[in-house]
Structures are given as C-alpha cells and as structure tokens.
C-alpha cells in the first residue's frame, strides 16, 4: 500500500474561532487528533479572499495570475461582457492532476471543493462544489450520479430559505452536513483512494447568516457537529489505511461580524470616478469618462484605454488615477467617522503569472466589519442586508503535522506543495 | 417524419422509471452513447426539476445534429422487426386531449409500475385512460425488479392487482414483464437474473404486436371541397387512411354508391398513379353528380354509416346541460346531435361519478351515446383514428371532443 | 412521403379548410421568403389558381428590388394583387425619422391594412408566420388544424410584422390563418430549394453581407455572411441554430448562477 493523504476543508472557518472552540471543549475530537501531532496555524487567504479564488489557489498551489480565477464574476477580455469563471477556466493543474501525471498518486476523491463545476475527468471521483447548477454535470464519472442521488446528496442548501425560515435553514445545514459525512464515510470504506480531499461548506453558510450568534449555542452545537465530521472521517480513514497518512485541515478564509456593506461602485460614482449609462445591462453600464470601477469583493479595475472598449486612461495617467483612488478610498469613513479601508494593494505586489494582465489593478482590504461589494445595483454607499458575517483574508486556518513549519505566514498556496512533497 | 413507425405511449407514475426506460431503449438500440445514457438515468437536477421527456429530448439534440431524426418532438427507436415512435404523455389530461384532437396518437401503450412501490393511484389512472382511448395493446412493465431482488412473489402480487383492476375496463394487458430499465434486464433481451420468468422481454413483446401502418388500413377520404378549375371539377381533400389508385372503384358515403376514381391530381402533377395516407390531393370522380364537402370516399364498405354511436367524451370549455344544442364535427362531416351520458368520471381520480349525468363541466370525462340528426360515416378510434374522433361545438365554439369506441 | 411533403400536405389542408370556412379571405404578402412560400403553397392547394386577392402593404420605403420582384411574380403566377398604401400619411411625410418607429409602422402598415380590410370586407387573412420565429423552442405541440377545429390558437407566436397586426385584427375579430406555422427557418430554405422558388436577391450575400429578413430599407440591417447561394444559406442557418441552442442552455445556467451568487450577497 502506497502513501495516503486525507485533506478536510472547512469553508470560512477563522483561526481564532476554531482554536477557541477547541479550547472551550466544543471540538474534543479535533483536539484529540491535534494532540496526536498536529499544529494549528493562521493562514493568509488568496486575494481576493472569496471561495472560488481561494479554493482554486489551494487546488493549484498557485496565485490567481497563474490559475486565472480572480472572482466569482469577471469580464471577458476587451469587453464588458460578464461571465462566471468555472472549472473550465482554471489555467493551472491541480495537485492531484500533477501527482497523477507524475505517477506518484492515482485514485483521488475530490468532494465538494468550490469551483470544480462542471466536473472534469479524474482518476477517482469528483463531485463539484459551489457554484453547481446541474447535478448531472457536477459528477465525474457519471456512473456515480445515480448512487449519489439515491443517497440524497446535496451540493448546496437552498440559500433563499434563510430569508423566511431561519430555523428551517439551520436544520438544512445540519442535514446537509450529516449527509456529506455519511457519504464521505461510505466512499472511504467502500473504495480505494490514494487521497481524499473533502470540503464542508456548511460552515461558510452558517457564518454568513448567523455570525452574530458565534458565542452562543447556535455555533457551539454546529461546531460540535463539524467536529464529529472531522473526527469520524479521520478515524474511518485511519481504520482503513493505518496511522501513517498525511492529514491536513484548512479553510479558505476567515470570518468576522459584518457592520455594514460598502458599495464601492456607488462610492466611485459619487466621487466622480465612475459614470454609468443606466439603460444598459450589468457591466455594460460602464460609460465613457469612467476612470475606474469595482467588482466583488474589493477589486478595482482602472478603465484602461487599451483594455476596455470605452476605456480612456492612458498608461502615463494610470499612476495618477491610482493615487487619487487610494487617497479617496483610504479616507472613506462611515457615519461615525470610522475608516472603511485598511489598506490597498497594487497588483504587482500580489500577482505574478501569465494572467497578470487580467488581474485587477488594486485590491482593497477593509477594516473588520466593512464588507466591500462590487455590484452596480445599489445606489447608496452604505447598505445592509440579511448577512451577519463577512469574509476576512488574513486568518484562515491551516492544521498540519507538527513537523511542518513556516518561516513566514502560511498562505493558501502552501498546502498543495505540502501534499505534492509528501507523495514525491 | 418517417411513416410505418408504431406509435407507443409510455405511461405510469412519474417516479416509476419512465425516463430511465426511454434512455435504456435508446441506448440498447444504439441511438445513445453510454455517457448520454448515464445522464438520462438520473432525471433530476439540482433545481429539483422533473425533466422526463423534455430532458431526454435535450440530450438527444446532439444526436439529432447528425441527422438521425428531423422531428424534434418525437423519439424513435428501432428493434430488429420495426421502428417505434414514443409519444409523450405528460399528464393524463393532456394525453386524453392530445388523442382526441389528433395532436398525437398511440397504437400501443407501455404502463410502468415500480416493483418496490407497487400500484399507485396514478398507475390506475393511466390504466383507465388507456381504456378510455381504446388502446388495446398494453404491456405492463414491472420495473425496478433489482430493488426487490427479483422476487417472483412481488411480481405475482402486482400482476394479480393489475389484472383485477383492468378487468373492469375493456382492456386486457397482453404482457406483464418484470424488468430493470436501469440495469437493462428484460428490455432488449432476457436476462438470467430473472430465471423464473419465461415470457418475452420488452422488445420481443412489442415486436409481437400486430400493427398496420396507416397506409395499410382501408382507404378513407373525407371531402374538403370541390373546385372548378378550367372545365374540371376537382374533389379536394386529404387521405386520412389507406391509399388509393387511379382507376379504382370506391364508395361514396354516407349514400353508399359506388364511384370510380378517374384521376389523382396535384398541382403540376397530373395523372398520379397512387396516393396514400397524409397526402392532400385532388380527385376526378366519375359516376356521381352531387359530391360535396362532408361526403367520404371509402375503399371498402365497412365504414359504419350511423346516426348514433358510443363514445368517450372529454369536455373542455363551458358547460353542457341536457337538451343543449350541440354540433358534431368528424373530419369534414357535420351534424347536430344530442348526448345521453351513461357514466361520468372524476378526471383527477378517475372514480366513477354517479350523479349529475345531465350536466358536463370543464375537465369532465364521460361515456355517452351520441345521437345525430343525419347519417355520417365513422370508424372506431382504434381502427382508423381520424374517422373515430370528433369535436363538439356549441354556437360555433368547440366545447368538447371524443373518441368512438 | 418525406419531411417536406409532410409539411406541405399539412399546409395545404389548412389552406383549403380556411378557404371553405371564410370564403372572403385574403393573404398578406410581405414579398419575403416565408410569405412567398405560403403563396406557393396556396397555388398548390388550388391547383394553380389563386382564388382570392393577395395584399401587399406598401410603406413606400421598401427595397426597390422588392417592387420589381412583386410585380413580376404577380404576373407570372397570375393572381390579383391589392397594393395598400396609407396615402394620406405618406403625403404628410410619415417615415421612421419623422415619427417614432412604432408610429411609422402603425400608420403605414397597420392602418393601411385596416383600410384594405374595411374596403373589401375580408373575414380572414392568411399570414406566413412560423412558430420558431422568436426562438420559441419546438417542444410544444404541433399546430394542427385539427386542434379544436377552427378554434385557431393565436396567443403564442408574435413576430415582427405579426406584432403590428395582431392587436388590430384582435379588436375587429378577424381570423388569422397560419398555414406554415410548423415550418422552421431551415425548413423554409430547404423547401425553397426543393421547389426552386423565386426569392429576392437581397437574401443572398453580396460583398460579405446579406439580409436575413426583408422589410423597409431604413429599419432593416444586413448580417455578415458569405452565403451567396441557397445551399450556403442552408448550411449557415443550420449551424447558427445549433449554436443558438447551446447559447440558450448556457444563458439558462448563467441565470441560475447569478441567483445563487446574489443569495450570498454577491453581484
């Protein structure tokens, strides 16, 4: 029997919260596992810190300028045409593809990792995670479709339900997690895998809508269930393959309580950086005279002359536009005078790779509680909706064997390297 | 569309395996590739939509691009003996309505029952409907036998239940086939998994059915109009059954006189030797002077010319009260008529209603005797469907329809 | 009997039924490929004779080729042609630049038709409308003349010229007969090829452009195309249908994706 690896993903679980849960006794199973030789690290997520980008960085061990995914939404080159990047748009190989090609590892179970839709060929089984629309396109190979269906597999809960029926929604999360656990265990027991990477996304959903309850039984109860998931899956894997396997747990970003939404485009419009033609649709609204626009969650694109049909900012002008933007945004404050933006990063400091040109020019990092939005719908700069939590980028979680250390902060690109190293 | 395909309708409770069966039929006859078949065996998506027939059609569109079939709303498959076309039956109301208005027609039916779940209400309803439209050739498929470990006892139970239920209708299912559409057992070929079953598999059963394509049935030509073109009187209409040759003798109904077809004509084509089912043509007819719209030219004298007949009715607009003035239209024939309702059915449950036989409302299904003021030529629906279905009108507005049993 | 025979037989049946029922009937001819096909089918239905008038609504902005083609065909096929023009509005300078497009269409097309119908007291009008004209997929039931015999099912298929007339014809309760509803765009082209029907040159590519539909000059734009023969047009139409379908499927997925993203606060 060759080398084996088990990776568990817990979407949106912040370092601080999981260590707290372990210390306070709500995650006894995980605590016990860690005592056997694992340490917990704070990990830097991708830029921007949303699931599709971060999990792709995890899968490929590369930064967005290498794998090509910069958000849930993007614009087609030289146009304002909106599209939704999916698995077909990932430009770098995943760790399991690399290992397979090198002959170092074969059958992989990849379950529910975001941005793996549509399901693509694999030696093993791939079940797509969010955003997946058609179940029959979310499973490779298709022979698993019927069995998964018969076990009532759910890719994602009904997100609209939470607006009318919070209790029902919570129950859905509990059920979905239970089904995922059941199916994971069955797959581990019934079939042979060299590696299994299984992701829980219910945590992210819980956090989005209930983060104000993080110190209550609502969370404690749910984290106990997550703990069961982790412990049971770990033990099932251990039972089958013995103690000697690589084990990792990671999240793709952290979370914090949301104070308000900050609609960047509304702000850019007010301050004269963006003009729109409301008779057109989506990002086609961007009109001549625009200097910059935003996309979710904190991406800023300069309206370059050569890059956009109605763009006019010349290369010589870019520096100036950026300076003005930074000055304006760093001074943006809410009604109470608290600054919204913590820092603004230039693309050259964070992106490197063949798709550098497609990258956003600036990434805004907000202060905790200020949820940056890139929509073109909302007209007010500050708004609220039903969401109680928002993503954070510097406190994702990474749990690795004690022998693995980092001389700078761990990043979301590290786990893939660890896995590849292990099998090599 | 190709002719000579035996039209069959596949019906039964929604979850009992219809789309899986269709996928299996297409896969086993080489129309669908393996991965497409896999897609079809799962008939719901994340949105929880019941995809059924439409989904199968979607999946087929790629195949269709290769030019296999042109018609985009029908699915064909071919056994060694003949070609079949699957007629959709989305819901029983639509099914009945389609059969009555001629939007679709089935010669035979396959009724699916889930071995695990057994006979459901919907199963019975579909069975009733098959009886209502006079489909005589019914194959009952006891599907998902793999989920009950191919138990003969379960099979026998279901067969007994179905036989009991069908006893009251004028339909006697020809075959009860235990199968698994998912696993391909007893669909295209028999399988040792069900060793105790000695009957035919589905393909064999279908191939055993006797089927006459519309071209092979007796000649029926309802007259649409008579045109004077030059010095000729041309009798225009469409062949609703069978075929006709120039020089042939036929009967002019309802009178019953013998006449001769001198010429068959189409624009730019004089002296056509033969024309058949579906063709809109012109005829030069000898031997009679007063041919008019509403007459029917018939190839033999076995079309019934009647002033009353039994029918199964479907009411779809307005109300009917005993004594209302109604008009019947059967092909191009028209007459005033009255109805004597003998039985009514609740369209949702197909339970018999015993009251209110003087009255019909939208959605009602009923058995009735139709009495006409003048004689018309008809056939039973199962024999020649075009001559066996009719529309009822009140004040020029279509209000109901029916089939002649 | 092949596919096109079947389409043809169905159309001829419908045409003959409508003529029997309404007697005082006319056909609206746009001189485009669909209504010219319908005209041909009418000729077939009546063995070469067209027993009722053919109406051409002339807005005066039509392509010059069209007038030529129209007059020649009416001579060659020998049918009575009624040309309708809203002379009054034209004299007042009505056009797509003076009025809004809608108003121009209304006055020069719809009202011109109204005038003709009132003058001749037509009870029903034949129209060359196809079911697939606005991308409505052909999964619905066939239009069949036997569908409630004579209860014509109007609600479904608006198309450009159709939109103009529907409301008016509705108000006044004129019947509209659609004998080629079941023909697709591709069917029409293949049928035109099979029957060798005359069509206007404008449909064929010249200098990289051709017209997909023919109307009034100011409001019609050509598409990029190299298809200069009917064979090539058929190939072009066939491929574009495939990608249209694929496009629609993708559009559907995109809409659901957007819904899901919105539910999480994005977009």
Tab-separated table of N, CA and C in Angstrom, chain B residues 313-385:
chain	number	residue	atom	x	y	z
B	313	UNK	N	-66.149	10.849	-23.988
B	313	UNK	CA	-66.070	12.288	-24.206
B	313	UNK	C	-65.165	12.992	-23.227
B	314	UNK	N	-64.651	14.100	-23.679
B	314	UNK	CA	-63.840	14.965	-22.829
B	314	UNK	C	-64.357	16.385	-23.018
B	315	UNK	N	-64.749	17.024	-21.930
B	315	UNK	CA	-65.328	18.364	-22.038
B	315	UNK	C	-64.284	19.405	-21.702
B	316	UNK	N	-64.068	20.391	-22.575
B	316	UNK	CA	-63.013	21.346	-22.240
B	316	UNK	C	-63.393	22.814	-22.250
B	317	UNK	N	-64.626	23.134	-22.470
B	317	UNK	CA	-64.970	24.560	-22.445
B	317	UNK	C	-66.432	24.728	-22.116
B	318	UNK	N	-66.705	25.630	-21.212
B	318	UNK	CA	-68.110	25.937	-20.926
B	318	UNK	C	-68.826	24.771	-20.259
B	319	UNK	N	-70.133	24.767	-20.403
B	319	UNK	CA	-70.962	23.761	-19.738
B	319	UNK	C	-71.843	23.048	-20.722
B	320	UNK	N	-72.284	21.884	-20.315
B	320	UNK	CA	-73.307	21.214	-21.108
B	320	UNK	C	-74.458	20.833	-20.194
B	321	UNK	N	-75.642	21.154	-20.643
B	321	UNK	CA	-76.837	20.691	-19.938
B	321	UNK	C	-77.698	19.930	-20.912
B	322	UNK	N	-78.347	18.892	-20.391
B	322	UNK	CA	-79.150	18.036	-21.273
B	322	UNK	C	-80.117	18.889	-22.084
B	323	UNK	N	-80.131	18.647	-23.344
B	323	UNK	CA	-81.022	19.429	-24.196
B	323	UNK	C	-80.317	20.544	-24.926
B	324	UNK	N	-79.083	20.859	-24.571
B	324	UNK	CA	-78.341	21.916	-25.290
B	324	UNK	C	-78.145	21.522	-26.736
B	325	UNK	N	-78.123	22.555	-27.576
B	325	UNK	CA	-77.949	22.283	-28.998
B	325	UNK	C	-76.458	22.164	-29.300
B	326	UNK	N	-76.080	20.987	-29.750
B	326	UNK	CA	-74.663	20.734	-29.995
B	326	UNK	C	-74.441	20.293	-31.423
B	327	UNK	N	-73.279	20.651	-31.947
B	327	UNK	CA	-72.922	20.191	-33.279
B	327	UNK	C	-71.710	19.286	-33.186
B	328	UNK	N	-71.695	18.252	-33.998
B	328	UNK	CA	-70.536	17.366	-34.004
B	328	UNK	C	-69.789	17.532	-35.301
B	329	UNK	N	-68.464	17.540	-35.219
B	329	UNK	CA	-67.642	17.622	-36.411
B	329	UNK	C	-66.672	16.447	-36.402
B	330	UNK	N	-66.798	15.619	-37.400
B	330	UNK	CA	-65.919	14.464	-37.514
B	330	UNK	C	-65.292	14.511	-38.901
B	331	UNK	N	-64.028	14.712	-39.000
B	331	UNK	CA	-63.334	15.117	-40.231
B	331	UNK	C	-64.123	16.283	-40.808
B	332	UNK	N	-64.600	16.171	-42.031
B	332	UNK	CA	-65.314	17.325	-42.613
B	332	UNK	C	-66.817	17.174	-42.502
B	333	UNK	N	-67.260	16.151	-41.795
B	333	UNK	CA	-68.699	15.918	-41.642
B	333	UNK	C	-69.236	16.698	-40.449
B	334	UNK	N	-70.447	17.197	-40.602
B	334	UNK	CA	-71.063	17.965	-39.515
B	334	UNK	C	-72.496	17.516	-39.343
B	335	UNK	N	-72.957	17.599	-38.093
B	335	UNK	CA	-74.375	17.318	-37.865
B	335	UNK	C	-74.747	17.847	-36.490
B	336	UNK	N	-76.033	18.154	-36.320
B	336	UNK	CA	-76.488	18.440	-34.967
B	336	UNK	C	-76.645	17.120	-34.238
B	337	UNK	N	-76.503	17.172	-32.916
B	337	UNK	CA	-76.595	15.906	-32.176
B	337	UNK	C	-77.054	16.157	-30.756
B	338	UNK	N	-77.380	15.037	-30.084
B	338	UNK	CA	-77.686	15.124	-28.660
B	338	UNK	C	-76.918	14.033	-27.947
B	339	UNK	N	-76.734	14.237	-26.634
B	339	UNK	CA	-75.919	13.296	-25.871
B	339	UNK	C	-76.744	12.599	-24.798
B	340	UNK	N	-76.522	11.309	-24.630
B	340	UNK	CA	-77.078	10.579	-23.483
B	340	UNK	C	-75.906	10.051	-22.697
B	341	UNK	N	-75.672	10.706	-21.579
B	341	UNK	CA	-74.490	10.347	-20.800
B	341	UNK	C	-74.791	9.139	-19.950
B	342	UNK	N	-73.931	8.118	-20.050
B	342	UNK	CA	-74.186	6.906	-19.271
B	342	UNK	C	-73.285	6.811	-18.049
B	343	UNK	N	-72.117	7.417	-18.116
B	343	UNK	CA	-71.191	7.371	-16.979
B	343	UNK	C	-70.326	8.612	-16.983
B	344	UNK	N	-69.942	9.062	-15.810
B	344	UNK	CA	-69.022	10.198	-15.736
B	344	UNK	C	-67.845	9.827	-14.854
B	345	UNK	N	-66.702	10.430	-15.083
B	345	UNK	CA	-65.523	10.136	-14.281
B	345	UNK	C	-64.923	11.415	-13.738
B	346	UNK	N	-64.469	11.324	-12.512
B	346	UNK	CA	-63.716	12.434	-11.946
B	346	UNK	C	-62.343	12.449	-12.601
B	347	UNK	N	-61.997	13.524	-13.279
B	347	UNK	CA	-60.748	13.499	-14.037
B	347	UNK	C	-59.516	13.326	-13.159
B	348	UNK	N	-59.600	13.756	-11.903
B	348	UNK	CA	-58.406	13.641	-11.060
B	348	UNK	C	-58.190	12.208	-10.605
B	349	UNK	N	-59.261	11.556	-10.175
B	349	UNK	CA	-59.084	10.216	-9.619
B	349	UNK	C	-59.551	9.117	-10.560
B	350	UNK	N	-60.318	9.509	-11.579
B	350	UNK	CA	-60.958	8.547	-12.487
B	350	UNK	C	-61.963	7.677	-11.747
B	351	UNK	N	-62.429	8.126	-10.607
B	351	UNK	CA	-63.532	7.406	-9.951
B	351	UNK	C	-64.807	7.699	-10.699
B	352	UNK	N	-65.702	6.731	-10.682
B	352	UNK	CA	-66.974	6.955	-11.377
B	352	UNK	C	-67.845	7.900	-10.566
B	353	UNK	N	-68.475	8.824	-11.273
B	353	UNK	CA	-69.440	9.724	-10.616
B	353	UNK	C	-70.815	9.214	-10.992
B	354	UNK	N	-71.677	9.126	-10.010
B	354	UNK	CA	-72.997	8.580	-10.336
B	354	UNK	C	-74.047	9.645	-10.496
B	355	UNK	N	-73.737	10.845	-10.025
B	355	UNK	CA	-74.748	11.898	-10.146
B	355	UNK	C	-74.424	12.881	-11.229
B	356	UNK	N	-75.405	13.660	-11.550
B	356	UNK	CA	-75.187	14.768	-12.480
B	356	UNK	C	-74.958	14.318	-13.899
B	357	UNK	N	-75.640	13.254	-14.329
B	357	UNK	CA	-75.442	12.755	-15.678
B	357	UNK	C	-76.113	13.628	-16.730
B	358	UNK	N	-76.733	14.708	-16.281
B	358	UNK	CA	-77.355	15.623	-17.237
B	358	UNK	C	-76.473	16.815	-17.519
B	359	UNK	N	-75.302	16.779	-16.966
B	359	UNK	CA	-74.534	18.015	-16.930
B	359	UNK	C	-73.055	17.707	-17.091
B	360	UNK	N	-72.351	18.518	-17.858
B	360	UNK	CA	-70.905	18.359	-18.005
B	360	UNK	C	-70.213	19.683	-17.773
B	361	UNK	N	-69.052	19.613	-17.129
B	361	UNK	CA	-68.247	20.818	-16.898
B	361	UNK	C	-66.851	20.621	-17.418
B	362	UNK	N	-66.111	21.701	-17.421
B	362	UNK	CA	-64.749	21.634	-17.931
B	362	UNK	C	-63.948	20.565	-17.198
B	363	UNK	N	-63.298	19.716	-17.953
B	363	UNK	CA	-62.476	18.679	-17.353
B	363	UNK	C	-63.204	17.369	-17.178
B	364	UNK	N	-64.507	17.360	-17.340
B	364	UNK	CA	-65.255	16.110	-17.158
B	364	UNK	C	-64.936	15.109	-18.249
B	365	UNK	N	-64.908	13.859	-17.840
B	365	UNK	CA	-64.739	12.761	-18.788
B	365	UNK	C	-65.996	11.901	-18.657
B	366	UNK	N	-66.552	11.508	-19.770
B	366	UNK	CA	-67.816	10.769	-19.675
B	366	UNK	C	-67.958	9.739	-20.779
B	367	UNK	N	-68.810	8.752	-20.530
B	367	UNK	CA	-69.191	7.820	-21.604
B	367	UNK	C	-70.595	8.222	-22.016
B	368	UNK	N	-70.828	8.242	-23.311
B	368	UNK	CA	-72.142	8.700	-23.760
B	368	UNK	C	-72.549	8.034	-25.050
B	369	UNK	N	-73.837	8.068	-25.306
B	369	UNK	CA	-74.356	7.681	-26.602
B	369	UNK	C	-74.603	8.984	-27.350
B	370	UNK	N	-74.076	9.094	-28.544
B	370	UNK	CA	-74.251	10.312	-29.331
B	370	UNK	C	-75.286	10.016	-30.413
B	371	UNK	N	-76.347	10.820	-30.447
B	371	UNK	CA	-77.389	10.616	-31.461
B	371	UNK	C	-77.360	11.787	-32.426
B	372	UNK	N	-77.343	11.470	-33.733
B	372	UNK	CA	-77.191	12.532	-34.723
B	372	UNK	C	-78.460	12.744	-35.519
B	373	UNK	N	-78.495	13.939	-36.093
B	373	UNK	CA	-79.647	14.230	-36.932
B	373	UNK	C	-79.471	13.638	-38.312
B	374	UNK	N	-78.233	13.631	-38.817
B	374	UNK	CA	-78.042	12.976	-40.098
B	374	UNK	C	-77.014	11.861	-39.986
B	375	UNK	N	-76.984	11.080	-41.006
B	375	UNK	CA	-76.090	9.948	-41.049
B	375	UNK	C	-74.676	10.428	-41.368
B	376	UNK	N	-73.688	9.875	-40.660
B	376	UNK	CA	-72.300	10.162	-41.057
B	376	UNK	C	-71.525	8.849	-41.101
B	377	UNK	N	-70.355	8.918	-41.720
B	377	UNK	CA	-69.507	7.721	-41.815
B	377	UNK	C	-68.453	7.789	-40.719
B	378	UNK	N	-68.339	6.710	-39.964
B	378	UNK	CA	-67.347	6.676	-38.881
B	378	UNK	C	-66.631	5.333	-38.834
B	379	UNK	N	-65.550	5.300	-38.061
B	379	UNK	CA	-64.907	4.035	-37.713
B	379	UNK	C	-64.590	4.118	-36.230
B	380	UNK	N	-64.262	2.998	-35.628
B	380	UNK	CA	-63.840	3.108	-34.225
B	380	UNK	C	-62.442	3.717	-34.208
B	381	UNK	N	-62.158	4.386	-33.138
B	381	UNK	CA	-60.901	5.096	-32.993
B	381	UNK	C	-59.708	4.164	-33.102
B	382	UNK	N	-59.794	3.003	-32.554
B	382	UNK	CA	-58.638	2.111	-32.587
B	382	UNK	C	-58.442	1.527	-33.981
B	383	UNK	N	-59.454	1.561	-34.804
B	383	UNK	CA	-59.332	1.004	-36.150
B	383	UNK	C	-58.763	2.060	-37.100
B	384	UNK	N	-59.470	3.186	-37.180
B	384	UNK	CA	-58.980	4.301	-38.013
B	384	UNK	C	-59.166	5.593	-37.215
B	385	UNK	N	-58.133	6.035	-36.548
B	385	UNK	CA	-58.273	7.148	-35.604
B	385	UNK	C	-58.887	8.417	-36.188
